[in-house]
Coordinates of C-alpha atoms and ligand atoms in Angstrom, one line a residue:
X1 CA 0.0 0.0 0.0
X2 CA 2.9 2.6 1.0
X3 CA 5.1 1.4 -2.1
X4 CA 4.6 5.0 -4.5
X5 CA 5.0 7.0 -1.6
X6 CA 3.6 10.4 -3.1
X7 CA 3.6 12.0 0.7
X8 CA 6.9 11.5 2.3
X9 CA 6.2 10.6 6.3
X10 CA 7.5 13.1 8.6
X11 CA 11.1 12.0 10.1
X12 CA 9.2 11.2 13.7
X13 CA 7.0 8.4 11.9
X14 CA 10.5 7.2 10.1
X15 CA 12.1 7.2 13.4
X16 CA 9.6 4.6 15.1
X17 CA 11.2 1.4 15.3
X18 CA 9.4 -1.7 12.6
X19 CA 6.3 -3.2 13.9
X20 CA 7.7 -6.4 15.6
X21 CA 4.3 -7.8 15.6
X22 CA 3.8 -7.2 11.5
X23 CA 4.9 -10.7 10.7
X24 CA 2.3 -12.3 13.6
X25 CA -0.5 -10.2 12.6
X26 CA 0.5 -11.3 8.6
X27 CA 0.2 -15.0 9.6
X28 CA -2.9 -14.3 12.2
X29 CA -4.7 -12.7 8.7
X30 CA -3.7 -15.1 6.0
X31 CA -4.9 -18.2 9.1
X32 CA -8.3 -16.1 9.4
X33 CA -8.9 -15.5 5.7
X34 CA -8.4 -19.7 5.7
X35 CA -10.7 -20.5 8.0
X36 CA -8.2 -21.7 9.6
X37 CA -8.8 -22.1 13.6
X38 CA -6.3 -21.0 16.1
X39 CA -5.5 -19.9 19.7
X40 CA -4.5 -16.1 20.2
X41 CA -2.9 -15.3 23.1
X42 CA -1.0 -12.3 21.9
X43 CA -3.3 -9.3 22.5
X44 CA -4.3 -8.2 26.1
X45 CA -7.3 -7.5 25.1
X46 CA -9.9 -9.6 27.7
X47 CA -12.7 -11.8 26.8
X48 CA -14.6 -11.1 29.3
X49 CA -17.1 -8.6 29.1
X50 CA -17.6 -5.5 31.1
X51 CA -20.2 -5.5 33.9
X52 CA -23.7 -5.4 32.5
X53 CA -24.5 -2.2 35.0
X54 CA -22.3 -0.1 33.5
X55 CA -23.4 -0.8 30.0
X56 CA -26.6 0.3 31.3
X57 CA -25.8 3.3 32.9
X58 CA -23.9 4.1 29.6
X59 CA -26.8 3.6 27.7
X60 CA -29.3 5.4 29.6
X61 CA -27.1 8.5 30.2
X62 CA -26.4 8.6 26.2
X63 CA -29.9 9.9 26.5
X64 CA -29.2 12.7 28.3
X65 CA -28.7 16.1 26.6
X66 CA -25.8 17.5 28.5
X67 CA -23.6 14.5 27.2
X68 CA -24.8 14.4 23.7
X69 CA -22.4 18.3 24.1
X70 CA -18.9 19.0 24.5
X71 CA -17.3 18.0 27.4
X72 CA -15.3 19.6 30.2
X73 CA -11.4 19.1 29.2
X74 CA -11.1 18.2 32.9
X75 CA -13.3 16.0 33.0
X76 CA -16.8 16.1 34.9
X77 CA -16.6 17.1 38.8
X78 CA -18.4 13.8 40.0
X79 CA -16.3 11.6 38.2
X80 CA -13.5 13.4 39.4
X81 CA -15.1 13.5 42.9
X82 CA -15.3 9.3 42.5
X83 CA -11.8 8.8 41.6
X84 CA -10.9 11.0 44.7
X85 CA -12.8 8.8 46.6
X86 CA -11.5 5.4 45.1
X87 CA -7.8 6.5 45.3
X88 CA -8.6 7.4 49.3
X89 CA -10.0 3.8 50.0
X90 CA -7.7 1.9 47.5
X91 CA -4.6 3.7 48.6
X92 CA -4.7 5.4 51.2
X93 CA -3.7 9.0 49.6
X94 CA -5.9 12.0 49.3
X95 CA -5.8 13.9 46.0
X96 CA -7.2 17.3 45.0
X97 CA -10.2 16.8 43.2
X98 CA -10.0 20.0 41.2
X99 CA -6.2 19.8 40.8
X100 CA -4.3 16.5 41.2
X101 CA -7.0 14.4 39.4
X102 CA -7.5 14.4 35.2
X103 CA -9.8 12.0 33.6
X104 CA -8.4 10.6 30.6
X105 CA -9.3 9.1 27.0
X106 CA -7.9 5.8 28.7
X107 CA -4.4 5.6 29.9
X108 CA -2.4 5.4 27.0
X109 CA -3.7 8.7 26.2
X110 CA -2.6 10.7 28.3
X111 CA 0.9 8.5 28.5
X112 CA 1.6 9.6 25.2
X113 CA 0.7 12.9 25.4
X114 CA 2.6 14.0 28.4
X115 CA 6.4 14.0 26.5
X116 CA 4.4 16.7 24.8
X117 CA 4.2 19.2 27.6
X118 CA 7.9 18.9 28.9
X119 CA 10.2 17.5 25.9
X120 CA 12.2 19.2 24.0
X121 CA 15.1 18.0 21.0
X122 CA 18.1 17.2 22.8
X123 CA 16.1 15.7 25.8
X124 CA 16.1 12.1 27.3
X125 CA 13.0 9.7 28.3
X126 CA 13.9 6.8 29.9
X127 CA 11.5 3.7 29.0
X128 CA 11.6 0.0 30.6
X129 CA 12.9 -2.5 28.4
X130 CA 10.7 -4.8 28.1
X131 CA 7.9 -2.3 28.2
X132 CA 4.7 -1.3 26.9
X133 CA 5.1 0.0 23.4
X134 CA 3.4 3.1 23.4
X135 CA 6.2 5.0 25.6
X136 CA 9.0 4.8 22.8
X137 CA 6.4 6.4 20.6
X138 CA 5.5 9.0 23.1
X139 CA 9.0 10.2 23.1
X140 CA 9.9 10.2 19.5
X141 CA 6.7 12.1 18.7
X142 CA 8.0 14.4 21.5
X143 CA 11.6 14.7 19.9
X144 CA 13.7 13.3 22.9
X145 CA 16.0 11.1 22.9
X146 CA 15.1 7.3 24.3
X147 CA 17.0 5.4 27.1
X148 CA 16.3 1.4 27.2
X149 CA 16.2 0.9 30.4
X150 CA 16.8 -2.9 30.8
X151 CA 14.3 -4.8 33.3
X152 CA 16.7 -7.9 33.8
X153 CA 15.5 -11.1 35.0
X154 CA 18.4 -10.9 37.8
X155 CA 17.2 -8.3 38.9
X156 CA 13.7 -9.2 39.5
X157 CA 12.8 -7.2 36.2
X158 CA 13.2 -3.8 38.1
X159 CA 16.0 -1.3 36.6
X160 CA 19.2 -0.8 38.2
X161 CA 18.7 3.0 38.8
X162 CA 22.8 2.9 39.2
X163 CA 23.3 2.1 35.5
X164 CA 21.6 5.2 33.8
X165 CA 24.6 6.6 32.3
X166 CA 25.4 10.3 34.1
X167 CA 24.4 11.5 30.8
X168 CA 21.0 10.5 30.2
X169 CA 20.3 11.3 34.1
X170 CA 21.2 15.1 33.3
X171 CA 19.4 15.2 30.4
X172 CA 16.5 13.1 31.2
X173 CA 13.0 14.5 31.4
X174 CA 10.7 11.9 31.9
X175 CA 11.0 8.1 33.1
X176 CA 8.3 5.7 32.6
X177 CA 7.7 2.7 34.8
X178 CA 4.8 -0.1 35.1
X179 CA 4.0 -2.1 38.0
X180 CA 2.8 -4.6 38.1
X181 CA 4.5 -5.1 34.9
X182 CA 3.6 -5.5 31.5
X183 CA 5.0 -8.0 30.6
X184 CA 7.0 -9.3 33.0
X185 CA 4.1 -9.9 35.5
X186 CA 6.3 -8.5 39.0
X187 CA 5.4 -6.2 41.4
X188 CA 7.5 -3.1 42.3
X189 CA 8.8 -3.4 45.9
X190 CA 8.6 -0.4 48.6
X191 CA 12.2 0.0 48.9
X192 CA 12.6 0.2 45.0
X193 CA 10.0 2.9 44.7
X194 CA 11.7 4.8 47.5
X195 CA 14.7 4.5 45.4
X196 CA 13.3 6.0 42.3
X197 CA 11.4 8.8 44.2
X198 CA 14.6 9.7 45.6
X199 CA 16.1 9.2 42.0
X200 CA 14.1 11.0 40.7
X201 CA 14.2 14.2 43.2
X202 CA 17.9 14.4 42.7
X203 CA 18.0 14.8 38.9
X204 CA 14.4 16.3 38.5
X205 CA 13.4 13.7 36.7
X206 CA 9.2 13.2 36.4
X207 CA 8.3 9.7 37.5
X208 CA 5.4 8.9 34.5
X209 CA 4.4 5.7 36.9
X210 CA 1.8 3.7 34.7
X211 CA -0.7 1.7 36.9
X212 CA -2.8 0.3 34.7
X213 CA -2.7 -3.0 36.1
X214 CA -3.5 -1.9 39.8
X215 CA -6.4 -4.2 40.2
X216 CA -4.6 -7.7 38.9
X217 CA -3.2 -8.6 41.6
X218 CA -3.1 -12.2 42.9
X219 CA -0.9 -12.4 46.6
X220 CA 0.2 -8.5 47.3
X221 CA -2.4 -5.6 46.8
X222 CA 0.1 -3.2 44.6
X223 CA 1.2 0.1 45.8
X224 CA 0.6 3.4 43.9
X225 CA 3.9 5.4 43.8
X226 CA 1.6 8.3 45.7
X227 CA 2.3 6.4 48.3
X228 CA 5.5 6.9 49.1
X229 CA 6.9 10.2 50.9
X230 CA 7.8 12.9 48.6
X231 CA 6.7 11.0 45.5
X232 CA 3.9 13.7 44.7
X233 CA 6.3 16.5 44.5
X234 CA 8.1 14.4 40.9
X235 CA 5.3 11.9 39.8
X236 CA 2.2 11.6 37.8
X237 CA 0.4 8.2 37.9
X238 CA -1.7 6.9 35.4
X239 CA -4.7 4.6 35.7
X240 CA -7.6 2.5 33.5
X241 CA -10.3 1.0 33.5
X242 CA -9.7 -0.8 30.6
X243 CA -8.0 -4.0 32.8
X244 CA -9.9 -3.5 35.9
X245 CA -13.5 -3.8 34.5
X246 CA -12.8 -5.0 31.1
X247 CA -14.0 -1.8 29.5
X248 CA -10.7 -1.8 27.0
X249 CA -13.1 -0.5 24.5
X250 CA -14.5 2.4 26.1
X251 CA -11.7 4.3 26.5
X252 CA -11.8 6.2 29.7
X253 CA -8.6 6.4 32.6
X254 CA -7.3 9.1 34.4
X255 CA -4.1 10.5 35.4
X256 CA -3.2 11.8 39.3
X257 CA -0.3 13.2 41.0
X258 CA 1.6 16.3 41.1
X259 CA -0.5 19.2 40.2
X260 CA 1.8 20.6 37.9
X261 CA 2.1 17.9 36.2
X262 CA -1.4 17.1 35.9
X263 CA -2.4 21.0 34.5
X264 CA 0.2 20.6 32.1
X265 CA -1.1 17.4 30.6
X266 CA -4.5 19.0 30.7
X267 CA -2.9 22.4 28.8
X268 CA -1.6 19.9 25.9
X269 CA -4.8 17.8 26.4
X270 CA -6.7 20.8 25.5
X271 CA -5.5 21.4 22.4
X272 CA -5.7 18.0 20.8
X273 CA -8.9 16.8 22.3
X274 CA -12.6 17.9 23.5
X275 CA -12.8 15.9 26.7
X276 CA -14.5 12.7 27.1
X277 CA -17.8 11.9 26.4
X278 CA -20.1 12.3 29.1
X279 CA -21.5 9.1 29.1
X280 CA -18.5 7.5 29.3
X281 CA -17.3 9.3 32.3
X282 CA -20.8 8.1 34.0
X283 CA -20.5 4.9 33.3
X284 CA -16.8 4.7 34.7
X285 CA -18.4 6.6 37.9
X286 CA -21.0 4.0 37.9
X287 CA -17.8 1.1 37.7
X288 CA -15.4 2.7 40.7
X289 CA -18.3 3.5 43.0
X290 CA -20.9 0.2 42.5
X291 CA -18.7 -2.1 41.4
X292 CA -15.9 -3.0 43.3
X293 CA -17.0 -7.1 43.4
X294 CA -16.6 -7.2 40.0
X295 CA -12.3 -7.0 40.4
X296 CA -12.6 -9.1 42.6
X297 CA -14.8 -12.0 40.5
X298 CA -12.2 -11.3 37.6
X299 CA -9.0 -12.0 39.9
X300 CA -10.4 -15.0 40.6
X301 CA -11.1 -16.0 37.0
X302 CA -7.7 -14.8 36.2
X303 CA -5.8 -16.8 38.7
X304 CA -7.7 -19.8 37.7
X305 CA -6.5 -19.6 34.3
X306 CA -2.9 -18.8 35.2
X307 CA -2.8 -22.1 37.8
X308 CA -4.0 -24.3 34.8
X309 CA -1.9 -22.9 31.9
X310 CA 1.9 -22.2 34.1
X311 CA 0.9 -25.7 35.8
X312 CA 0.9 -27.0 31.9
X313 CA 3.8 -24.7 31.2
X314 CA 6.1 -26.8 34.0
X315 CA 4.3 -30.4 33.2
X316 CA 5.7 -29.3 29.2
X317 CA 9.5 -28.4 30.7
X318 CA 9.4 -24.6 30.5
X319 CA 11.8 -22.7 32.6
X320 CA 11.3 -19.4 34.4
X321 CA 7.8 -18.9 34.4
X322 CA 6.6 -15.5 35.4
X323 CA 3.1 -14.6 36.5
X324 CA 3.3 -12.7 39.7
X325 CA 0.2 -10.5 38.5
X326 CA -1.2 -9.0 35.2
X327 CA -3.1 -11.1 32.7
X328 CA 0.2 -12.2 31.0
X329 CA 2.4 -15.2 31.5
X330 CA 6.0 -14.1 30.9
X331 CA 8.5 -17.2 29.8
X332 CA 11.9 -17.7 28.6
X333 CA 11.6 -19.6 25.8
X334 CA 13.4 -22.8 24.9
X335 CA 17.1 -23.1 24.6
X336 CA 17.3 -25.0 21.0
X337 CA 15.9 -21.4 19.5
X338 CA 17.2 -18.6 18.2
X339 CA 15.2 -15.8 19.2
X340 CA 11.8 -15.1 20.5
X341 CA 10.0 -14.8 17.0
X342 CA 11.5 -17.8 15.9
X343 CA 9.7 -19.4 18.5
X344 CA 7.1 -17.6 18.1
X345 CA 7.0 -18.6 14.5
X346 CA 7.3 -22.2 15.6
X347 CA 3.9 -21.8 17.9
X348 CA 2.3 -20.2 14.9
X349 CA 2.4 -23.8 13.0
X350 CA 0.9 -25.4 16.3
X351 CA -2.0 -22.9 15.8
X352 CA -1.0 -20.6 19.1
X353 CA -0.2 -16.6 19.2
X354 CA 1.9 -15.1 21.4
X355 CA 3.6 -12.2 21.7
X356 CA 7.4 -12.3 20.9
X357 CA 9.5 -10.8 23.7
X358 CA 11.4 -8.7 21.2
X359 CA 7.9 -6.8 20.7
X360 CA 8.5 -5.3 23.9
X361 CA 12.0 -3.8 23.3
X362 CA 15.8 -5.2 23.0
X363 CA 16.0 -6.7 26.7
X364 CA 12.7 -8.6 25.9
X365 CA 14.8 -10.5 23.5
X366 CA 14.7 -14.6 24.7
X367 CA 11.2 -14.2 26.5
X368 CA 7.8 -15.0 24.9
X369 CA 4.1 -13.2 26.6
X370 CA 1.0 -15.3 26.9
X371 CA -2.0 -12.8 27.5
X372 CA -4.6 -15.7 29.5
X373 CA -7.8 -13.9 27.9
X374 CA -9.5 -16.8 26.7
X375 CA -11.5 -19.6 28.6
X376 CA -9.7 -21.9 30.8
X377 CA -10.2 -24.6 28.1
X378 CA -8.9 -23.1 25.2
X379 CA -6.1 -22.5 27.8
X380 CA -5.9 -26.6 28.3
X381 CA -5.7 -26.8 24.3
X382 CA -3.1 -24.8 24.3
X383 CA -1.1 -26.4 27.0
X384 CA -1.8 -30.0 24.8
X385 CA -0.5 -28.4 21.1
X386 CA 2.5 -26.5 23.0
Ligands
PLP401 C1 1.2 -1.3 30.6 C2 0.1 -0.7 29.9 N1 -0.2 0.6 30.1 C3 -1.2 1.2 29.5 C4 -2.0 0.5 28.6 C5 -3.1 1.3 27.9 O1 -4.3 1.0 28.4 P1 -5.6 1.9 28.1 O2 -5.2 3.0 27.2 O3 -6.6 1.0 27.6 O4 -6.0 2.5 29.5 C6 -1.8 -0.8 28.4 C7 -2.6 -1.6 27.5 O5 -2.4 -2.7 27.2 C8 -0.7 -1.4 29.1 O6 -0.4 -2.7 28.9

């Protein structure tokens, strides 16, 4: 399709790194055009479908004329008001409801879009390697300059702080980090993020601390980095409710933290989007207010699906087997291959799609992610054809 090339892309499309994925979603297509049946666990994307009260609220307040009209860029005041009181009983930490709290077209927007308010050529942004995609975009679009930080399985996949070369620290502007971690499943422990909050604070770094995954949890409730002293003077965290309620499709998150932070995103926020459809932001209301069993009915359904398949996993000879938390299985993949979309290739044949570790950046290189969002019996197929 892009083979004339009449409009040359800009050089910050050119500089985004190939789709490692292209090759998985080529075969996944041809498979589909085929007829061909086959197991996709690539795409965190949950089967499982949002509870049925918030579809209704949705629905009904569709109807209502003040959110068939623009919305507020910061969001509506009750939803704002909710989150304030989610974060209190979930956390612990109080938040401003009128300046530490934004409501966001889901989390990725506002993710991407913060680089935007503070980047400038020349800076740095330091993104976890492995890592969700999305930040190495957010800081080419912004012009910086991106740091792999590598999340090394010796080190419990959290970064050695100590190895950021002196001149990234100097010149960094933003880090990035996910806990619990996609992909590698772990949880962040309280000494680390007392480590990077002090990090942080000495080189004026902003902590970008992506909690997406807050709710997925199977032993240890995660932490939010709010909690920890002095972390709202540098961070700005950033929240879903894509993976809590299974609402992927709705888009709707929010972003918290440091006020200054927070108006900023909202300043650049302002000027790409109109705010969120009402609706939206009353159903997601609806969702942290009425519906905290549902979390809880899904983290059982979850960790049933990751004692079958990492059971299956270790019955089939796999070694290092990570699924501390998340929807994701994280797995180094067998010696006799090359690289993690060679193997990756190799499950293709036996009908099964995961996600090649490379996907995730350099230091993902050797791994292989399982997303566990299909039924616990396609999971037992799986395990048999592996
Ligand atoms: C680590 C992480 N952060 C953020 C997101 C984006 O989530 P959303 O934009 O749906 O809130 C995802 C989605 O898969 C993710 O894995």
């Amino acid at each position: 399709m892009m083979s004339k090339k009449r409009f040359d892309w800009a050089q910050r499309l050119k500089k985004l790194p190939p789709y490692l994925f292209a090759e998985i979603d080529k075969e996944k297509k041809y498979l589909k055009s085929k007829g061909i049946d086959f197991i996709d666990l690539s795409i965190g994307d949950p089967d499982i479908l949002a509870p049925i009260e918030v579809v209704n609220t949705l629905s009904n307040a569709a109807r209502l004329k003040p959110n068939q009209k623009y919305a507020l860029d910061q969001g509506k005041f009750e939803f704002r008001k909710t989150i304030k009181n989610w974060f209190k009983d979930r956390f612990a930490v109080g938040l401003d409801e009128n300046k530490e709290i934004l409501p966001l077209i889901g989390s990725k927007e506002g993710l991407v879009h913060l680089p935007l308010g503070f980047v400038d050529s020349g800076d740095y942004v330091i993104i976890p390697s492995p890592g969700y995609p999305g930040y190495r975009g957010a800081a080419l679009f912004a012009g910086a300059g991106v740091y792999e930080m590598p999340l090394l399985e010796k080190n419990n996949f959290l970064p050695d702080l100590e190895k950021i070369p002196r001149s990234v620290r100097n010149r960094a502007k933003i880090i990035y980090l996910n806990y619990p971690n996609n992909p590698t499943t772990v949880l962040a422990p309280v000494d680390f993020l007392k480590k990077l909050v002090s990090f942080a604070s000495k080189y004026g770094i902003i902590i970008a601390y992506d909690n997406a995954y807050s709710e997925l949890y199977f032993n240890h409730k995660p932490k939010s980095i709010l909690e920890i002293k002095g972390a709202k003077e540098v961070s700005i965290e950033f929240h879903s409710l894509s993976k809590t309620f299974c609402m992927t499709g709705f888009r709707v998150g929010w972003a918290c933290g440091n006020k200054e932070l927070v108006e900023t995103l909202l300043k650049v926020k302002t000027n790409i989007d109109s705010g969120i459809f009402g609706a939206i932001q009353d159903a997601a209301s609806f969702a942290l207010e009425k519906e905290n069993h549902y979390a809880n009915n899904l983290r059982k359904t979850i960790k049933e699906r990751r004692d079958i398949f990492v059971k299956g996993l270790m019955a089939k000879g796999y070694k290092d087997i990570f699924a501390e938390s998340t929807f994701y299985v994280w797995v180094r993949i067998p010696q006799k291959y090359r690289s993690a979309i060679d193997f990756s290739k190799t499950l293709l044949t036996k009908r099964i799609v995961a996600a090649p570790g490379r996907g995730f950046g350099k230091w993902g290189e050797g791994f292989v992610r399982f997303a566990l969002t299909v039924d616990k019996r396609i999971l037992e197929k799986a395990i048999d054809l592996l």
